[in-house]
PDB file of C-alpha atoms in Angstrom:
ATOM      1  CA  MET P 451     -23.231   9.550  62.322  1.00 31.00           C
ATOM      2  CA  SER P 452     -23.679  13.040  63.911  1.00 34.00           C
ATOM      3  CA  ASP P 453     -26.483  15.488  63.736  1.00 38.00           C
ATOM      4  CA  CYS P 454     -24.618  18.017  61.639  1.00 36.00           C
ATOM      5  CA  CYS P 455     -24.568  15.414  58.950  1.00 34.00           C
ATOM      6  CA  ILE P 456     -28.286  14.644  58.911  1.00 43.00           C
ATOM      7  CA  PRO P 457     -30.198  16.877  56.767  1.00 50.00           C
ATOM      8  CA  ASN P 458     -33.654  17.907  58.952  1.00 50.00           C
ATOM      9  CA  SER P 459     -31.841  17.598  62.237  1.00 54.00           C
ATOM     10  CA  ALA P 460     -31.770  19.666  65.499  1.00 59.00           C
ATOM     11  CA  SER P 461     -28.087  21.488  64.240  1.00 59.00           C
ATOM     12  CA  ASP P 462     -30.410  23.333  61.385  1.00 61.00           C
ATOM     13  CA  ASP P 463     -33.080  24.160  63.891  1.00 59.00           C
ATOM     14  CA  LEU P 464     -33.031  28.241  64.488  1.00 62.00           C
ATOM     15  CA  SER P 465     -34.918  27.582  67.854  1.00 64.00           C
ATOM     16  CA  ALA P 466     -31.642  26.274  69.157  1.00 59.00           C
ATOM     17  CA  LYS P 467     -29.558  29.204  67.955  1.00 61.00           C
ATOM     18  CA  LYS P 468     -29.037  32.957  69.504  1.00 72.00           C
ATOM     19  CA  VAL P 469     -31.075  34.056  66.849  1.00 70.00           C
ATOM     20  CA  ALA P 470     -34.374  32.294  68.001  1.00 67.00           C
ATOM     21  CA  CYS P 471     -34.262  35.450  70.623  1.00 69.00           C
ATOM     22  CA  VAL P 472     -34.684  38.110  67.645  1.00 73.00           C
ATOM     23  CA  LEU P 473     -37.278  35.651  65.742  1.00 77.00           C
ATOM     24  CA  TRP P 474     -39.138  34.827  68.768  1.00 79.00           C
ATOM     25  CA  CYS P 475     -39.028  35.972  72.088  1.00 85.00           C
ATOM     26  CA  ILE P 476     -38.491  39.745  70.912  1.00 91.00           C
ATOM     27  CA  PRO P 477     -42.077  39.684  68.707  1.00 92.00           C
ATOM     28  CA  ALA P 478     -43.626  37.670  71.758  1.00 91.00           C
ATOM     29  CA  ALA P 479     -42.806  40.562  74.046  1.00 92.00           C
ATOM     30  CA  LEU P 480     -44.092  42.992  71.235  1.00 93.00           C
ATOM     31  CA  LEU P 481     -47.384  41.054  70.911  1.00 93.00           C
ATOM     32  CA  LEU P 482     -47.799  41.194  75.234  1.00 93.00           C
ATOM     33  CA  ALA P 483     -47.151  45.091  74.579  1.00 94.00           C
ATOM     34  CA  GLY P 484     -49.619  45.373  71.941  1.00 93.00           C
ATOM     35  CA  TRP P 485     -52.059  43.512  73.937  1.00 91.00           C
ATOM     36  CA  HIS P 486     -51.783  46.634  76.385  1.00 90.00           C
ATOM     37  CA  TRP P 487     -51.277  49.177  74.180  1.00 92.00           C
ATOM     38  CA  THR P 488     -54.321  49.709  71.962  1.00 90.00           C
ATOM     39  CA  GLU P 489     -53.081  52.677  69.972  1.00 90.00           C
ATOM     40  CA  GLY P 490     -50.036  51.082  68.792  1.00 91.00           C
ATOM     41  CA  ARG P 491     -51.217  47.534  68.624  1.00 93.00           C
ATOM     42  CA  VAL P 492     -51.599  47.183  64.802  1.00 94.00           C
ATOM     43  CA  TRP P 493     -47.992  48.529  64.213  1.00 95.00           C
ATOM     44  CA  LEU P 494     -46.693  45.828  66.994  1.00 96.00           C
ATOM     45  CA  TRP P 495     -48.229  42.866  65.939  1.00 96.00           C
ATOM     46  CA  MET P 496     -48.133  43.068  62.389  1.00 96.00           C
ATOM     47  CA  PRO P 497     -43.913  43.089  62.456  1.00 96.00           C
ATOM     48  CA  ALA P 498     -44.056  40.587  65.129  1.00 96.00           C
ATOM     49  CA  LEU P 499     -46.518  38.180  63.603  1.00 97.00           C
ATOM     50  CA  LEU P 500     -44.385  38.052  60.143  1.00 97.00           C
ATOM     51  CA  VAL P 501     -41.120  38.200  61.836  1.00 94.00           C
ATOM     52  CA  MET P 502     -42.416  34.999  63.755  1.00 93.00           C
ATOM     53  CA  GLY P 503     -44.102  33.454  60.398  1.00 95.00           C
ATOM     54  CA  GLY P 504     -40.985  34.205  58.688  1.00 92.00           C
ATOM     55  CA  GLY P 505     -38.712  32.420  60.928  1.00 90.00           C
ATOM     56  CA  CYS P 506     -41.037  29.314  61.163  1.00 88.00           C
ATOM     57  CA  LEU P 507     -40.933  29.211  57.686  1.00 92.00           C
ATOM     58  CA  VAL P 508     -37.350  29.110  57.612  1.00 88.00           C
ATOM     59  CA  ASN P 509     -37.066  26.789  60.121  1.00 87.00           C
ATOM     60  CA  ALA P 510     -39.317  24.409  58.417  1.00 87.00           C
ATOM     61  CA  THR P 511     -37.551  24.833  55.401  1.00 88.00           C
ATOM     62  CA  ARG P 512     -34.232  24.292  57.014  1.00 83.00           C
ATOM     63  CA  CYS P 513     -34.376  21.356  59.747  1.00 83.00           C
ATOM     64  CA  GLY P 514     -38.134  20.072  59.009  1.00 83.00           C
ATOM     65  CA  ARG P 515     -39.314  21.249  62.676  1.00 86.00           C
ATOM     66  CA  LEU P 516     -42.609  19.893  62.577  1.00 90.00           C
ATOM     67  CA  HIS P 517     -44.644  22.730  64.487  1.00 89.00           C
ATOM     68  CA  CYS P 518     -43.277  25.462  62.193  1.00 89.00           C
ATOM     69  CA  TYR P 519     -44.860  23.744  59.471  1.00 93.00           C
ATOM     70  CA  PHE P 520     -48.193  25.036  60.950  1.00 95.00           C
ATOM     71  CA  THR P 521     -47.238  27.998  63.234  1.00 94.00           C
ATOM     72  CA  GLY P 522     -45.311  30.069  59.829  1.00 95.00           C
ATOM     73  CA  PRO P 523     -48.267  30.026  57.953  1.00 97.00           C
ATOM     74  CA  LEU P 524     -50.485  30.652  61.222  1.00 97.00           C
ATOM     75  CA  TYR P 525     -48.551  33.548  62.018  1.00 96.00           C
ATOM     76  CA  ILE P 526     -48.636  34.839  58.706  1.00 97.00           C
ATOM     77  CA  LEU P 527     -52.256  34.749  58.505  1.00 98.00           C
ATOM     78  CA  ALA P 528     -52.510  36.268  61.649  1.00 97.00           C
ATOM     79  CA  ALA P 529     -50.448  39.470  60.645  1.00 97.00           C
ATOM     80  CA  LEU P 530     -53.319  39.329  57.542  1.00 97.00           C
ATOM     81  CA  TYR P 531     -55.859  39.453  60.052  1.00 97.00           C
ATOM     82  CA  VAL P 532     -54.587  42.401  62.408  1.00 97.00           C
ATOM     83  CA  ALA P 533     -54.009  44.179  58.903  1.00 96.00           C
ATOM     84  CA  LEU P 534     -57.535  43.622  57.561  1.00 97.00           C
ATOM     85  CA  SER P 535     -58.686  44.742  61.275  1.00 95.00           C
ATOM     86  CA  MET P 536     -56.694  47.901  60.845  1.00 94.00           C
ATOM     87  CA  PHE P 537     -58.938  48.532  57.713  1.00 94.00           C
ATOM     88  CA  GLY P 538     -61.954  47.693  59.489  1.00 94.00           C
ATOM     89  CA  ILE P 539     -62.882  44.732  57.427  1.00 96.00           C
ATOM     90  CA  VAL P 540     -62.620  42.352  60.359  1.00 96.00           C
ATOM     91  CA  PRO P 541     -63.181  42.678  63.905  1.00 96.00           C
ATOM     92  CA  LEU P 542     -60.719  42.164  66.431  1.00 94.00           C
ATOM     93  CA  ASN P 543     -61.134  40.941  69.900  1.00 94.00           C
ATOM     94  CA  PRO P 544     -57.318  40.996  70.985  1.00 94.00           C
ATOM     95  CA  GLY P 545     -57.840  38.391  74.285  1.00 93.00           C
ATOM     96  CA  LEU P 546     -59.669  36.247  71.822  1.00 96.00           C
ATOM     97  CA  PHE P 547     -57.192  36.901  69.172  1.00 95.00           C
ATOM     98  CA  LEU P 548     -54.320  36.279  71.081  1.00 94.00           C
ATOM     99  CA  LEU P 549     -55.848  33.130  72.704  1.00 96.00           C
ATOM    100  CA  VAL P 550     -56.850  31.058  69.584  1.00 96.00           C
ATOM    101  CA  VAL P 551     -53.072  31.993  67.756  1.00 96.00           C
ATOM    102  CA  LEU P 552     -51.315  30.586  71.140  1.00 93.00           C
ATOM    103  CA  GLY P 553     -53.971  27.923  71.324  1.00 96.00           C
ATOM    104  CA  ALA P 554     -52.933  26.912  67.667  1.00 96.00           C
ATOM    105  CA  SER P 555     -49.131  27.186  68.117  1.00 94.00           C
ATOM    106  CA  CYS P 556     -49.562  24.913  71.685  1.00 94.00           C
ATOM    107  CA  MET P 557     -51.306  22.487  69.334  1.00 96.00           C
ATOM    108  CA  ALA P 558     -48.949  22.536  66.649  1.00 94.00           C
ATOM    109  CA  PHE P 559     -46.068  22.082  69.531  1.00 91.00           C
ATOM    110  CA  VAL P 560     -48.259  19.040  70.591  1.00 95.00           C
ATOM    111  CA  LEU P 561     -48.334  17.220  67.681  1.00 91.00           C
ATOM    112  CA  GLU P 562     -44.459  16.894  68.000  1.00 89.00           C
ATOM    113  CA  ILE P 563     -45.196  14.112  70.851  1.00 90.00           C
ATOM    114  CA  PRO P 564     -46.293  11.431  68.927  1.00 92.00           C
ATOM    115  CA  PHE P 565     -44.993  12.502  65.316  1.00 89.00           C
ATOM    116  CA  GLY P 566     -41.445  13.542  66.638  1.00 86.00           C
ATOM    117  CA  ARG P 567     -39.828  16.911  66.547  1.00 81.00           C
ATOM    118  CA  TYR P 568     -38.343  16.934  62.939  1.00 85.00           C
ATOM    119  CA  ARG P 569     -40.305  15.774  59.798  1.00 78.00           C
ATOM    120  CA  ARG P 570     -38.190  12.854  58.139  1.00 64.00           C
ATOM    121  CA  THR P 571     -37.224  12.626  54.792  1.00 57.00           C
ATOM    122  CA  GLU P 572     -35.881  10.119  52.376  1.00 50.00           C
ATOM    123  CA  SER P 573     -32.346  11.235  52.504  1.00 50.00           C
ATOM    124  CA  SER P 574     -32.350  11.405  56.077  1.00 48.00           C
ATOM    125  CA  GLY P 575     -33.072   7.722  56.451  1.00 47.00           C
TER     126      GLY P 575
END
């Protein structure tokens, strides 16, 4: 059976489609730009993290990509943290913040090594 007939497979994975650049590459570039542009950091990071988080949550639903179950909520919470820092509620060390977000993202990718890239469901066998 081909992948197109199996729910939770690579054929539904948004990271393998052209939209991946809009969902993750451009926002990643905005994160890098915000790291260097202090005045615009919040206005670059919040939408970038929300787009990345939303893309991951959609991807987790569409294809069951394992790391997306972790990175989706991570990016949404990171956007919330940035918003809280804008109001002075929490401190923001940009270098440490990006290191934690990147490190947690990498750890989520590493989970795919022992557990597989896609979550198995009863319908996919």
